[in-house]
mmCIF file with all atom_site columns, C-alpha atoms in Angstrom:
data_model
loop_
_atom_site.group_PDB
_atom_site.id
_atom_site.type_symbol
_atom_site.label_atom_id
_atom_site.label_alt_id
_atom_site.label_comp_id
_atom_site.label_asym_id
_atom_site.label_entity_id
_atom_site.label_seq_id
_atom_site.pdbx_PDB_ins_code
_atom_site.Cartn_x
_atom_site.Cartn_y
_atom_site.Cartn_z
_atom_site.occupancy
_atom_site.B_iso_or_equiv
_atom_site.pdbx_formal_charge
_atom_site.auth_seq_id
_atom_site.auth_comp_id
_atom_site.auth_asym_id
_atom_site.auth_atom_id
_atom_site.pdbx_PDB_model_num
ATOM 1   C CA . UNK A 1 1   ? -154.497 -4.941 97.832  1.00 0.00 ? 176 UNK A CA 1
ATOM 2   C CA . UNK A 1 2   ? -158.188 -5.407 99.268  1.00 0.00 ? 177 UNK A CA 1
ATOM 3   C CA . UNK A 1 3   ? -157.764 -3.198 102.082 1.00 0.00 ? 178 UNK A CA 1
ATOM 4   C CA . UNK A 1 4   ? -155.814 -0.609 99.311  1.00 0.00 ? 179 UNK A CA 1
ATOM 5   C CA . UNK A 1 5   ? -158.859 0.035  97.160  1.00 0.00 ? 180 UNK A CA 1
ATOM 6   C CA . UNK A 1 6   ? -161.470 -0.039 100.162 1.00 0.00 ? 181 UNK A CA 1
ATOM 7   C CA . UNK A 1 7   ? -159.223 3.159  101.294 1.00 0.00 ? 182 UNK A CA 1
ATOM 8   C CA . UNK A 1 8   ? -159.387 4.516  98.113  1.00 0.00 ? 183 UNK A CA 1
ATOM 9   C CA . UNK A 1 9   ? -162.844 3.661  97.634  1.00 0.00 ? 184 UNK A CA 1
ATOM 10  C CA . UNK A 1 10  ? -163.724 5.701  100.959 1.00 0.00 ? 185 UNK A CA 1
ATOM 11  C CA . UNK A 1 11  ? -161.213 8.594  100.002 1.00 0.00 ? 186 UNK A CA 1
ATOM 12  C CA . UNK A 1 12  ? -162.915 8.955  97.013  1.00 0.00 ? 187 UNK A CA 1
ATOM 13  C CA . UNK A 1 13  ? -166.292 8.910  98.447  1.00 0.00 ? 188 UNK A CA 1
ATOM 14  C CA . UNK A 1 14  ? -165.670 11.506 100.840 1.00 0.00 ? 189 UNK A CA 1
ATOM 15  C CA . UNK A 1 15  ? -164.196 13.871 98.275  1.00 0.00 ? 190 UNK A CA 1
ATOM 16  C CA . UNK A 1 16  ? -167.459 13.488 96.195  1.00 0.00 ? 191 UNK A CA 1
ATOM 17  C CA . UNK A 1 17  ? -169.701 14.821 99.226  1.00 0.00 ? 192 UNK A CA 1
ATOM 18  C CA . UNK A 1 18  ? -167.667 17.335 100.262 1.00 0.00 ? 193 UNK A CA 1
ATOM 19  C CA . UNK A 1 19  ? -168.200 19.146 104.177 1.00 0.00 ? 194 UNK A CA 1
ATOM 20  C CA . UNK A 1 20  ? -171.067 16.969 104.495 1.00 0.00 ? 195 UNK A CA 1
ATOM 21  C CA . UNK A 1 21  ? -170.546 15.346 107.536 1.00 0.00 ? 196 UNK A CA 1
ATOM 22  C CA . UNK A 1 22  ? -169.731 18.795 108.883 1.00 0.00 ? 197 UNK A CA 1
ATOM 23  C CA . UNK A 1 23  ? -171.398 18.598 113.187 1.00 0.00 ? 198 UNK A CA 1
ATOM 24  C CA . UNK A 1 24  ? -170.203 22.700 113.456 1.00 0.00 ? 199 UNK A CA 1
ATOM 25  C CA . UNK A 1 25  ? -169.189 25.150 110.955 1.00 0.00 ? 200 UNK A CA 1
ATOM 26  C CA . UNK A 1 26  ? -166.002 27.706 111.374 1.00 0.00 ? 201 UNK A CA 1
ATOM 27  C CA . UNK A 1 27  ? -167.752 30.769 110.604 1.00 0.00 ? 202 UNK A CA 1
ATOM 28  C CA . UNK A 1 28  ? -166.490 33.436 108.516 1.00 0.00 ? 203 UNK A CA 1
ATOM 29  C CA . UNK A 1 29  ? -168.163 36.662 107.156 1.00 0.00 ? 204 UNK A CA 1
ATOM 30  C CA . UNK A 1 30  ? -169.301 36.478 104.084 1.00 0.00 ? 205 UNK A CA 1
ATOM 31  C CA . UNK A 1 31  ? -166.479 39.648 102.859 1.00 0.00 ? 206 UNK A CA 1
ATOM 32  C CA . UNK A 1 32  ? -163.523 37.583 103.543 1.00 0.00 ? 207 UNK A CA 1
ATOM 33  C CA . UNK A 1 33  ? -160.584 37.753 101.230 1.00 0.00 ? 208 UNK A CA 1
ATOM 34  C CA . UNK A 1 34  ? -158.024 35.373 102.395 1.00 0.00 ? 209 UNK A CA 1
ATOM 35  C CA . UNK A 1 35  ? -157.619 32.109 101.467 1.00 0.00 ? 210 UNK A CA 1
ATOM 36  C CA . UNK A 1 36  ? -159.886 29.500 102.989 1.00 0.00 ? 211 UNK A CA 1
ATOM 37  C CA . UNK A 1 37  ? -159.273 26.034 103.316 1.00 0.00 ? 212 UNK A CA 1
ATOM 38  C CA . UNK A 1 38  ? -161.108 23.606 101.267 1.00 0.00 ? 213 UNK A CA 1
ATOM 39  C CA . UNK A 1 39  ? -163.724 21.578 102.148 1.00 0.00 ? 214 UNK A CA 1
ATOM 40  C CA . UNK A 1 40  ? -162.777 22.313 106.614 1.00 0.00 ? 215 UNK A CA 1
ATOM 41  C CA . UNK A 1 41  ? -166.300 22.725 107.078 1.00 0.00 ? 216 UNK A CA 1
ATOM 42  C CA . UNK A 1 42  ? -165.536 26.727 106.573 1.00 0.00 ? 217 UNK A CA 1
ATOM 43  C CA . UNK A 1 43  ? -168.698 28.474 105.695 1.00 0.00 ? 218 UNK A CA 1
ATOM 44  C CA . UNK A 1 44  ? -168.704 32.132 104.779 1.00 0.00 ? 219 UNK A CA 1
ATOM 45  C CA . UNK A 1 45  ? -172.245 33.422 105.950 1.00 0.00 ? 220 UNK A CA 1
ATOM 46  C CA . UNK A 1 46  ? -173.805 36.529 105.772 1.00 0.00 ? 221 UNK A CA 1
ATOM 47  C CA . UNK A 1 47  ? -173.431 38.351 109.266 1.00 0.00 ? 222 UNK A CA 1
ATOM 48  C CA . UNK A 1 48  ? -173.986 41.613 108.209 1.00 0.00 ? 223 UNK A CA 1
ATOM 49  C CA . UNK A 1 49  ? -177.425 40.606 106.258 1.00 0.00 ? 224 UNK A CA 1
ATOM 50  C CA . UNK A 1 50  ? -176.413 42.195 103.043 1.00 0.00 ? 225 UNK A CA 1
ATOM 51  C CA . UNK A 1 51  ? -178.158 39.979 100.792 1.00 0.00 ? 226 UNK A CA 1
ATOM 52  C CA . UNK A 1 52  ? -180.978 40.908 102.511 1.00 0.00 ? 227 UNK A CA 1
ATOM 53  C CA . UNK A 1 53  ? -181.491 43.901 100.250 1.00 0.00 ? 228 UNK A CA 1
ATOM 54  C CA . UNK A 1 54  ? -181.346 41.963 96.944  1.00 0.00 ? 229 UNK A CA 1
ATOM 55  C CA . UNK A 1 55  ? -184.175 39.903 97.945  1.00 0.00 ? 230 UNK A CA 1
ATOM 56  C CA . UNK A 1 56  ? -188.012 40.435 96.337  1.00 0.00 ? 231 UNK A CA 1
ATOM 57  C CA . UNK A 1 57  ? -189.135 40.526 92.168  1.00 0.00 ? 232 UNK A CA 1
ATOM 58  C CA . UNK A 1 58  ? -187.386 43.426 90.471  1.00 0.00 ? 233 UNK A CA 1
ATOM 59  C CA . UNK A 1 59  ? -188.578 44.789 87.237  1.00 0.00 ? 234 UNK A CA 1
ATOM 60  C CA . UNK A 1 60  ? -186.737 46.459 83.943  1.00 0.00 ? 235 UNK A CA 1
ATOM 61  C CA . UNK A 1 61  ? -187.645 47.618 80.588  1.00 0.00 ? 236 UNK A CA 1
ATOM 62  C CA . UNK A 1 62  ? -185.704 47.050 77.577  1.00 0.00 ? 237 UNK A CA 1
ATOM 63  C CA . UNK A 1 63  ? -185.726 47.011 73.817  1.00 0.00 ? 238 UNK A CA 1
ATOM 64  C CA . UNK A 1 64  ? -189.662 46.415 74.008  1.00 0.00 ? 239 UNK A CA 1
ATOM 65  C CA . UNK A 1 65  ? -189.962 43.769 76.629  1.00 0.00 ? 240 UNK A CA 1
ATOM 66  C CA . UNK A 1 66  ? -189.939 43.568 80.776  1.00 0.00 ? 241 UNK A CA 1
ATOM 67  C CA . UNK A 1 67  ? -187.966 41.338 82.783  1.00 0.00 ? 242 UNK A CA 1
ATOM 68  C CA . UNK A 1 68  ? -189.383 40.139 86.638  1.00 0.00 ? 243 UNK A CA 1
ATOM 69  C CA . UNK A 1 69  ? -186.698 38.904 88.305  1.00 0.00 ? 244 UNK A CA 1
ATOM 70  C CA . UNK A 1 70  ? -186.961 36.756 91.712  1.00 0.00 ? 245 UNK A CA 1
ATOM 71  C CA . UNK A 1 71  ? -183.990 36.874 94.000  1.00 0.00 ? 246 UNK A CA 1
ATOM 72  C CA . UNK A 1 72  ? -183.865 34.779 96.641  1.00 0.00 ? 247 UNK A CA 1
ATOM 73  C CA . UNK A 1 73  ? -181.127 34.343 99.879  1.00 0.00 ? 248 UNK A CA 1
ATOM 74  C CA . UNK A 1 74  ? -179.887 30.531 100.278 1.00 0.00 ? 249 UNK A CA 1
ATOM 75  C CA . UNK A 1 75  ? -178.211 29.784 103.110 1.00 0.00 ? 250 UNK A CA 1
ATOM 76  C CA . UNK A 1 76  ? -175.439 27.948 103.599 1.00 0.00 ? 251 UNK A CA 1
ATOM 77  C CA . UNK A 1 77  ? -174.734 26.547 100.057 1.00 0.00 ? 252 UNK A CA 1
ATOM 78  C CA . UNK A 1 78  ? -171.613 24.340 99.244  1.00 0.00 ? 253 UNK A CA 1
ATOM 79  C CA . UNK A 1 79  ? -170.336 26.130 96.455  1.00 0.00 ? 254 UNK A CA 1
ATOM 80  C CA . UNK A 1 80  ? -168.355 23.415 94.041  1.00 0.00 ? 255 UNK A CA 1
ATOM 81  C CA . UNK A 1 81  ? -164.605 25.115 93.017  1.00 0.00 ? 256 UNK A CA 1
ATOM 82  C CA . UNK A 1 82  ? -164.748 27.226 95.929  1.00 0.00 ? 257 UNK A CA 1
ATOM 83  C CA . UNK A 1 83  ? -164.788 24.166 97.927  1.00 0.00 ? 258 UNK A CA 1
ATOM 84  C CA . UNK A 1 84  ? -166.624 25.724 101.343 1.00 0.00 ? 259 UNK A CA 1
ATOM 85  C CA . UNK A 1 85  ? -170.448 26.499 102.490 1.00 0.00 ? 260 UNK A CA 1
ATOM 86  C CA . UNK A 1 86  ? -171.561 30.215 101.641 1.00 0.00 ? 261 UNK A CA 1
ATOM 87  C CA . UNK A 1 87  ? -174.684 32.280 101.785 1.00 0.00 ? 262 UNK A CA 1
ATOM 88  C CA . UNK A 1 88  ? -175.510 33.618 97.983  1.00 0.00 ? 263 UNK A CA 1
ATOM 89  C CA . UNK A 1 89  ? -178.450 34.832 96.184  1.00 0.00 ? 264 UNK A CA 1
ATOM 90  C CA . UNK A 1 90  ? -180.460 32.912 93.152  1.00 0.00 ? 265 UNK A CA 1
ATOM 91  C CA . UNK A 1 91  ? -182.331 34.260 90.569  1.00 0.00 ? 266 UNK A CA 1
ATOM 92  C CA . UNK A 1 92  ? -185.297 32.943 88.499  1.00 0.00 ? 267 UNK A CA 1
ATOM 93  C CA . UNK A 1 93  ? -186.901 35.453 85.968  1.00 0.00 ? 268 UNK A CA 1
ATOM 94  C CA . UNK A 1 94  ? -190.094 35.895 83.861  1.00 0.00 ? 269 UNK A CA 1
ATOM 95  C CA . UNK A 1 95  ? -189.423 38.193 80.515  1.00 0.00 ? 270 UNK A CA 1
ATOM 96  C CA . UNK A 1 96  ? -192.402 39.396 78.178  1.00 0.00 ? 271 UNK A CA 1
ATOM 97  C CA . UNK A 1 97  ? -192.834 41.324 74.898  1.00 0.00 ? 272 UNK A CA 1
ATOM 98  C CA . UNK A 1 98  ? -194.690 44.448 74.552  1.00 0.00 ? 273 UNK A CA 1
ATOM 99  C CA . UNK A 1 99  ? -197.921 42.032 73.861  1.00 0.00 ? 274 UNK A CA 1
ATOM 100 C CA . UNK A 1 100 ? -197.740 40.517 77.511  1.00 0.00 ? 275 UNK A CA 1
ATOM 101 C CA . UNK A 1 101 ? -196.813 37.191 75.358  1.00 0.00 ? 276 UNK A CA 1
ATOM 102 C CA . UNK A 1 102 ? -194.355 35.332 77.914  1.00 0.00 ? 277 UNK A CA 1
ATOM 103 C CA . UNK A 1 103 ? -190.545 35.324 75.815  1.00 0.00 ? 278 UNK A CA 1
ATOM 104 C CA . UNK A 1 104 ? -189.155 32.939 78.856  1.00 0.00 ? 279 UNK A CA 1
ATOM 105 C CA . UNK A 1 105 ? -190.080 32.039 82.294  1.00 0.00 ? 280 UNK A CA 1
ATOM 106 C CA . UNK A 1 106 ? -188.396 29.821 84.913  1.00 0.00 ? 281 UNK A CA 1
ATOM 107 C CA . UNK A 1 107 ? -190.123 31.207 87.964  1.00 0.00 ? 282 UNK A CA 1
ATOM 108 C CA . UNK A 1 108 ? -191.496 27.999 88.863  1.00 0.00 ? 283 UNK A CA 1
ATOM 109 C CA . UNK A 1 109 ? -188.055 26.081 88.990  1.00 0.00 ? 284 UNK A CA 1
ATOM 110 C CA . UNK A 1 110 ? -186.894 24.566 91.888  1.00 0.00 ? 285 UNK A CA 1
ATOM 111 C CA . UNK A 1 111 ? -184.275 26.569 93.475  1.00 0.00 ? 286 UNK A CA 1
ATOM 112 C CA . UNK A 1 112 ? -181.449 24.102 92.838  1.00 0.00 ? 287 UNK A CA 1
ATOM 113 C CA . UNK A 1 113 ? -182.013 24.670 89.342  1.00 0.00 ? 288 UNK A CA 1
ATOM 114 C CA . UNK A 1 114 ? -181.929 28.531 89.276  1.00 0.00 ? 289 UNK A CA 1
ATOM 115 C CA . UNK A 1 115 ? -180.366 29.915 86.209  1.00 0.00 ? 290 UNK A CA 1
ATOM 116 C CA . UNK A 1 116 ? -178.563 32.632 87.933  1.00 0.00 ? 291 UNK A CA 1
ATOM 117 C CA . UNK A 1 117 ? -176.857 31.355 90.928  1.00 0.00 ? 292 UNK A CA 1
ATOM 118 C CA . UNK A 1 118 ? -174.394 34.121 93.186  1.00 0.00 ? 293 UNK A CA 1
ATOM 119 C CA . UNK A 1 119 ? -170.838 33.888 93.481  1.00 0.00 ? 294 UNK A CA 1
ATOM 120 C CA . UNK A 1 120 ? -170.363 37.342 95.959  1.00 0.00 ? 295 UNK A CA 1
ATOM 121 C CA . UNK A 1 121 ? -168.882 40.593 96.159  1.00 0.00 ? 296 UNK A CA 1
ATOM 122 C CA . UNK A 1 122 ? -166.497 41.654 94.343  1.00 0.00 ? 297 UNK A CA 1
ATOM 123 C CA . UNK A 1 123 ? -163.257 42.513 96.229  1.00 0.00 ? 298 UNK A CA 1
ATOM 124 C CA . UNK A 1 124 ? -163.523 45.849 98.535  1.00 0.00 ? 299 UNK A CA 1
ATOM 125 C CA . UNK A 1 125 ? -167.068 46.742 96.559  1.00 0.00 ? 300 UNK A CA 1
ATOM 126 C CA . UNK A 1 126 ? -170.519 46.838 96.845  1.00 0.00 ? 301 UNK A CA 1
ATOM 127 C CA . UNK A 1 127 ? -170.815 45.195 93.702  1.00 0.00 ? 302 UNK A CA 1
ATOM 128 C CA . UNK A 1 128 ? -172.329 41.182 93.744  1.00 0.00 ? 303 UNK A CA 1
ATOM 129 C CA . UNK A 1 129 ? -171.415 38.736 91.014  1.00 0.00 ? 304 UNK A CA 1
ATOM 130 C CA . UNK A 1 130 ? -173.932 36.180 89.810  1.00 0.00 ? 305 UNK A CA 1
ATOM 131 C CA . UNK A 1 131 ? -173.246 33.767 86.875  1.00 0.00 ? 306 UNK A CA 1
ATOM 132 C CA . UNK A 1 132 ? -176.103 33.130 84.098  1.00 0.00 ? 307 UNK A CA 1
ATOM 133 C CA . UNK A 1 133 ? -176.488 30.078 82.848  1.00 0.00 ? 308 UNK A CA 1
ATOM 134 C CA . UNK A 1 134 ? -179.245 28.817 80.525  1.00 0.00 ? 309 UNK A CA 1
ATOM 135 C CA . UNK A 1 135 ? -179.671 25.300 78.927  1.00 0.00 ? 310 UNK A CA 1
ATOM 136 C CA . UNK A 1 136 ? -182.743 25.762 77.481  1.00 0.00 ? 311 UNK A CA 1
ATOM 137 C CA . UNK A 1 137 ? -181.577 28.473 75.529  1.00 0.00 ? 312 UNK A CA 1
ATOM 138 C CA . UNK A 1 138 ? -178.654 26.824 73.844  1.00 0.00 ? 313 UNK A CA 1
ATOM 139 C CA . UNK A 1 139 ? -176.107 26.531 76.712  1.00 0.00 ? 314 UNK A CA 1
ATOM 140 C CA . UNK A 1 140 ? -176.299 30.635 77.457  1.00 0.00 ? 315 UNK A CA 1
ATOM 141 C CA . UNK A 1 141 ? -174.345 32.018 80.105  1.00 0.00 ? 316 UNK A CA 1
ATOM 142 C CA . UNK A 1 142 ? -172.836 34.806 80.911  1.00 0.00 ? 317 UNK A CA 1
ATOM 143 C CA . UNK A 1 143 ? -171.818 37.054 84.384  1.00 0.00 ? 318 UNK A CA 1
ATOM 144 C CA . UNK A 1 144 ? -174.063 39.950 85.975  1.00 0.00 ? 319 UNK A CA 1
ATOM 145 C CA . UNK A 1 145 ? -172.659 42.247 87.757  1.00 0.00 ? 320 UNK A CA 1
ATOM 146 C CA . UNK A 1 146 ? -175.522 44.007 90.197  1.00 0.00 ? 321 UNK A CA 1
ATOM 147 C CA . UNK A 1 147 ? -175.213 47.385 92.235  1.00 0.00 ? 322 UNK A CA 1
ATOM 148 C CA . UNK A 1 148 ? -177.529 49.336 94.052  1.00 0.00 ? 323 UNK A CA 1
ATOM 149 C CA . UNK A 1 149 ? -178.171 52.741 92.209  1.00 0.00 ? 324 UNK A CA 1
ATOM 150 C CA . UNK A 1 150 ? -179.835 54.389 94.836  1.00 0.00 ? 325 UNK A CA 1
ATOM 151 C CA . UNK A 1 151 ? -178.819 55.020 98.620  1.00 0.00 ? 326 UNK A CA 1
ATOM 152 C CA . UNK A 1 152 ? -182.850 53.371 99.395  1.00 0.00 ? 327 UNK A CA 1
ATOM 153 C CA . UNK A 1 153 ? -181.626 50.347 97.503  1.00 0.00 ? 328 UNK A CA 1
ATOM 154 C CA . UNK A 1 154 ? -184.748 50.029 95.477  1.00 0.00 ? 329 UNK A CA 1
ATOM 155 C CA . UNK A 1 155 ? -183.116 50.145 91.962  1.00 0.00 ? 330 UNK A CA 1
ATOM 156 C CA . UNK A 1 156 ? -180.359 47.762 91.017  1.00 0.00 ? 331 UNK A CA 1
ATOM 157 C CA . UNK A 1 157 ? -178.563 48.361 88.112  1.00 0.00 ? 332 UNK A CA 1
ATOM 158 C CA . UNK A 1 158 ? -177.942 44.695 86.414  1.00 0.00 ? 333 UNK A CA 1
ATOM 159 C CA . UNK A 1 159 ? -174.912 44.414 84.118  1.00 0.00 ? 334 UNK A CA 1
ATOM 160 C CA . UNK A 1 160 ? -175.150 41.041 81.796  1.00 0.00 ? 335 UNK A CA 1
ATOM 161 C CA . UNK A 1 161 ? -172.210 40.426 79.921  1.00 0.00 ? 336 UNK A CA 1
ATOM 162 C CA . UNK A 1 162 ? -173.050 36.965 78.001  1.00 0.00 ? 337 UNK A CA 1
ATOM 163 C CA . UNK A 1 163 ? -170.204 35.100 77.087  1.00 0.00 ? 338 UNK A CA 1
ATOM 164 C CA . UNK A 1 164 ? -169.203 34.270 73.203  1.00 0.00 ? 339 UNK A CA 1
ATOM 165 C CA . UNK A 1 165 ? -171.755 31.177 72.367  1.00 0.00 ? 340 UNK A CA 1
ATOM 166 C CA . UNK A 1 166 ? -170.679 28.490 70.067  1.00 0.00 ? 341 UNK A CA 1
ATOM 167 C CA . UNK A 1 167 ? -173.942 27.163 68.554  1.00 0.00 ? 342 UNK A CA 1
ATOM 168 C CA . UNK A 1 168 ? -173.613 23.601 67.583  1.00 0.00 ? 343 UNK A CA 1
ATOM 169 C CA . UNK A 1 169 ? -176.448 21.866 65.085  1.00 0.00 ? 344 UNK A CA 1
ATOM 170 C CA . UNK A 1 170 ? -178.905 21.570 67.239  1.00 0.00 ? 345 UNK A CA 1
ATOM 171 C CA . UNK A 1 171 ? -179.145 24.496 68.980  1.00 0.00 ? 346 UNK A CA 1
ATOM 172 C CA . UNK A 1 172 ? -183.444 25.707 67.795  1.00 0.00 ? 347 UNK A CA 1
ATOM 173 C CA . UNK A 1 173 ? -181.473 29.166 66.335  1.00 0.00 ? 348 UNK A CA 1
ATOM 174 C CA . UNK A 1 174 ? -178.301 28.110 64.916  1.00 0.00 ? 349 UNK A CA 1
ATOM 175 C CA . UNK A 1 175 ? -177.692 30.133 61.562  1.00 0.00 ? 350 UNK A CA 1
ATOM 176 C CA . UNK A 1 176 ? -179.843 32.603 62.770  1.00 0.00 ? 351 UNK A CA 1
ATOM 177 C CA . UNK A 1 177 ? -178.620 36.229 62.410  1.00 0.00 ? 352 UNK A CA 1
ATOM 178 C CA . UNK A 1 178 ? -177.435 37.730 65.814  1.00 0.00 ? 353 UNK A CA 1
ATOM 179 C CA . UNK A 1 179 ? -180.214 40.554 66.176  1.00 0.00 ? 354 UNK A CA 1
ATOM 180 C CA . UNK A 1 180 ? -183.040 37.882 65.706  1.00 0.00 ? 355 UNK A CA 1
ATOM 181 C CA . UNK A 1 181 ? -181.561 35.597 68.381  1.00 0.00 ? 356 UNK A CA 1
ATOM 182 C CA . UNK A 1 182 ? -183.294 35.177 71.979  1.00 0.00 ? 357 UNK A CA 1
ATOM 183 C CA . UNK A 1 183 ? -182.433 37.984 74.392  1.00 0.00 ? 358 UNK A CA 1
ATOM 184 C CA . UNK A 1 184 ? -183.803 36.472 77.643  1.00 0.00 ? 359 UNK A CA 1
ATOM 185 C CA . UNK A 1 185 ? -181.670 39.014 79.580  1.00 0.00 ? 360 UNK A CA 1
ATOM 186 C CA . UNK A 1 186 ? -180.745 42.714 79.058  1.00 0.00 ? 361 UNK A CA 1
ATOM 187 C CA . UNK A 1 187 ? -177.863 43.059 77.333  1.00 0.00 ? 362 UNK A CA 1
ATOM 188 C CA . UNK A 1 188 ? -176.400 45.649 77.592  1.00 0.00 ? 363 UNK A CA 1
ATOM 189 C CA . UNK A 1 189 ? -177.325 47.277 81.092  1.00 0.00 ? 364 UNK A CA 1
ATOM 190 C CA . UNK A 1 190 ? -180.544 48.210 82.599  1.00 0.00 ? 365 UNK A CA 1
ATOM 191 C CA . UNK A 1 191 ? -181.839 49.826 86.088  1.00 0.00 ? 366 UNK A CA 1
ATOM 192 C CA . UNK A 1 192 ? -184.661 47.152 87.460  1.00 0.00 ? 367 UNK A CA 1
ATOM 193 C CA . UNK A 1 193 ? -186.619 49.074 90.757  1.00 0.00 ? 368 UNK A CA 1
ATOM 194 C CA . UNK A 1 194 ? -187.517 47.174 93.462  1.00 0.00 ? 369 UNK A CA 1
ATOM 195 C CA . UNK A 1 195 ? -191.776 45.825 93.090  1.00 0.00 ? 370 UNK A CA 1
#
């Protein structure tokens, strides 16, 4: 019985810190659509440096106030659900009124706690998914959907489509009316060029 829950004990373990203990890496690009094993030290990496092109502070105007946006390639990232290593894109952002008067900023996180972390392209297009999500603003979240609007790829156009919130208690604007809620992102779409 002992010797039972020391295997599940180690079983367990090893499922918790998934591809860890990985010495070499079975190397995929990162546009592979087939079914990968999980956690068999696969790791879909970016061969053809497309991420490349996302990287550097972007910058877009809406409804009165200006976003900076930070992306930044990470390498080899264990992506929990997935279940494998793959190279992605983060995003930290700065957004200000018309004033200058800083509405949010989480430029100085580390990058493990990025609010906008990359999932990858969408099937067949040139079109990158990252997910949005905020816990200093109430649990916000949401998808983006970026694409290059130029053939120069210095304008992105950034798609947010933030998901239905339910505001408990003691969310800070609970009961307020939608329109005077925070808007750290643009909703709906916006072109951001390339700084």
């Amino acid at each position: 019985m002992r010797n039972i829950f020391l295997v599940l004990m180690i079983m367990m373990s090893c499922k918790s810190f998934p591809q860890t203990n990985c010495s070499q890496y079975t190397i995929l690009p990162l546009r592979t659509y087939t079914d990968i094993p999980e956690d068999q030290c696969y790791y879909l990496k970016d061969t053809n440096n497309e991420l490349q092109a996302f990287v550097g502070t972007w910058k877009g105007v809406w409804n009165g106030k200006t976003i900076f946006i930070s992306f930044k390639k990470v390498a080899n990232k264990y992506k929990e659900g997935l279940n494998f290593n793959t190279d992605i894109i983060i995003g930290k952002f700065k957004t200000v009124d018309s004033n200058g008067n800083i509405l949010f900023n989480n430029l100085q996180i580390a990058d493990d706690d990025a609010k906008m972390e990359g999932l990858g392209f969408i099937n067949m297009t040139d079109k990158y998914i990252v997910t949005y999500y905020d816990e200093d603003v109430c649990d916000m979240s949401g998808t983006i959907y970026l694409t290059f609007a130029n053939a120069a790829k210095t304008q992105l156009h950034f798609s947010f489509n933030q998901r239905n919130e339910v505001l408990t208690s003691d969310c800070y604007f609970h009961g307020w009316p939608h329109a005077d809620r925070p808007e750290p992102l643009p909703n709906p779409d916006i072109i951001l060029t390339k700084q």
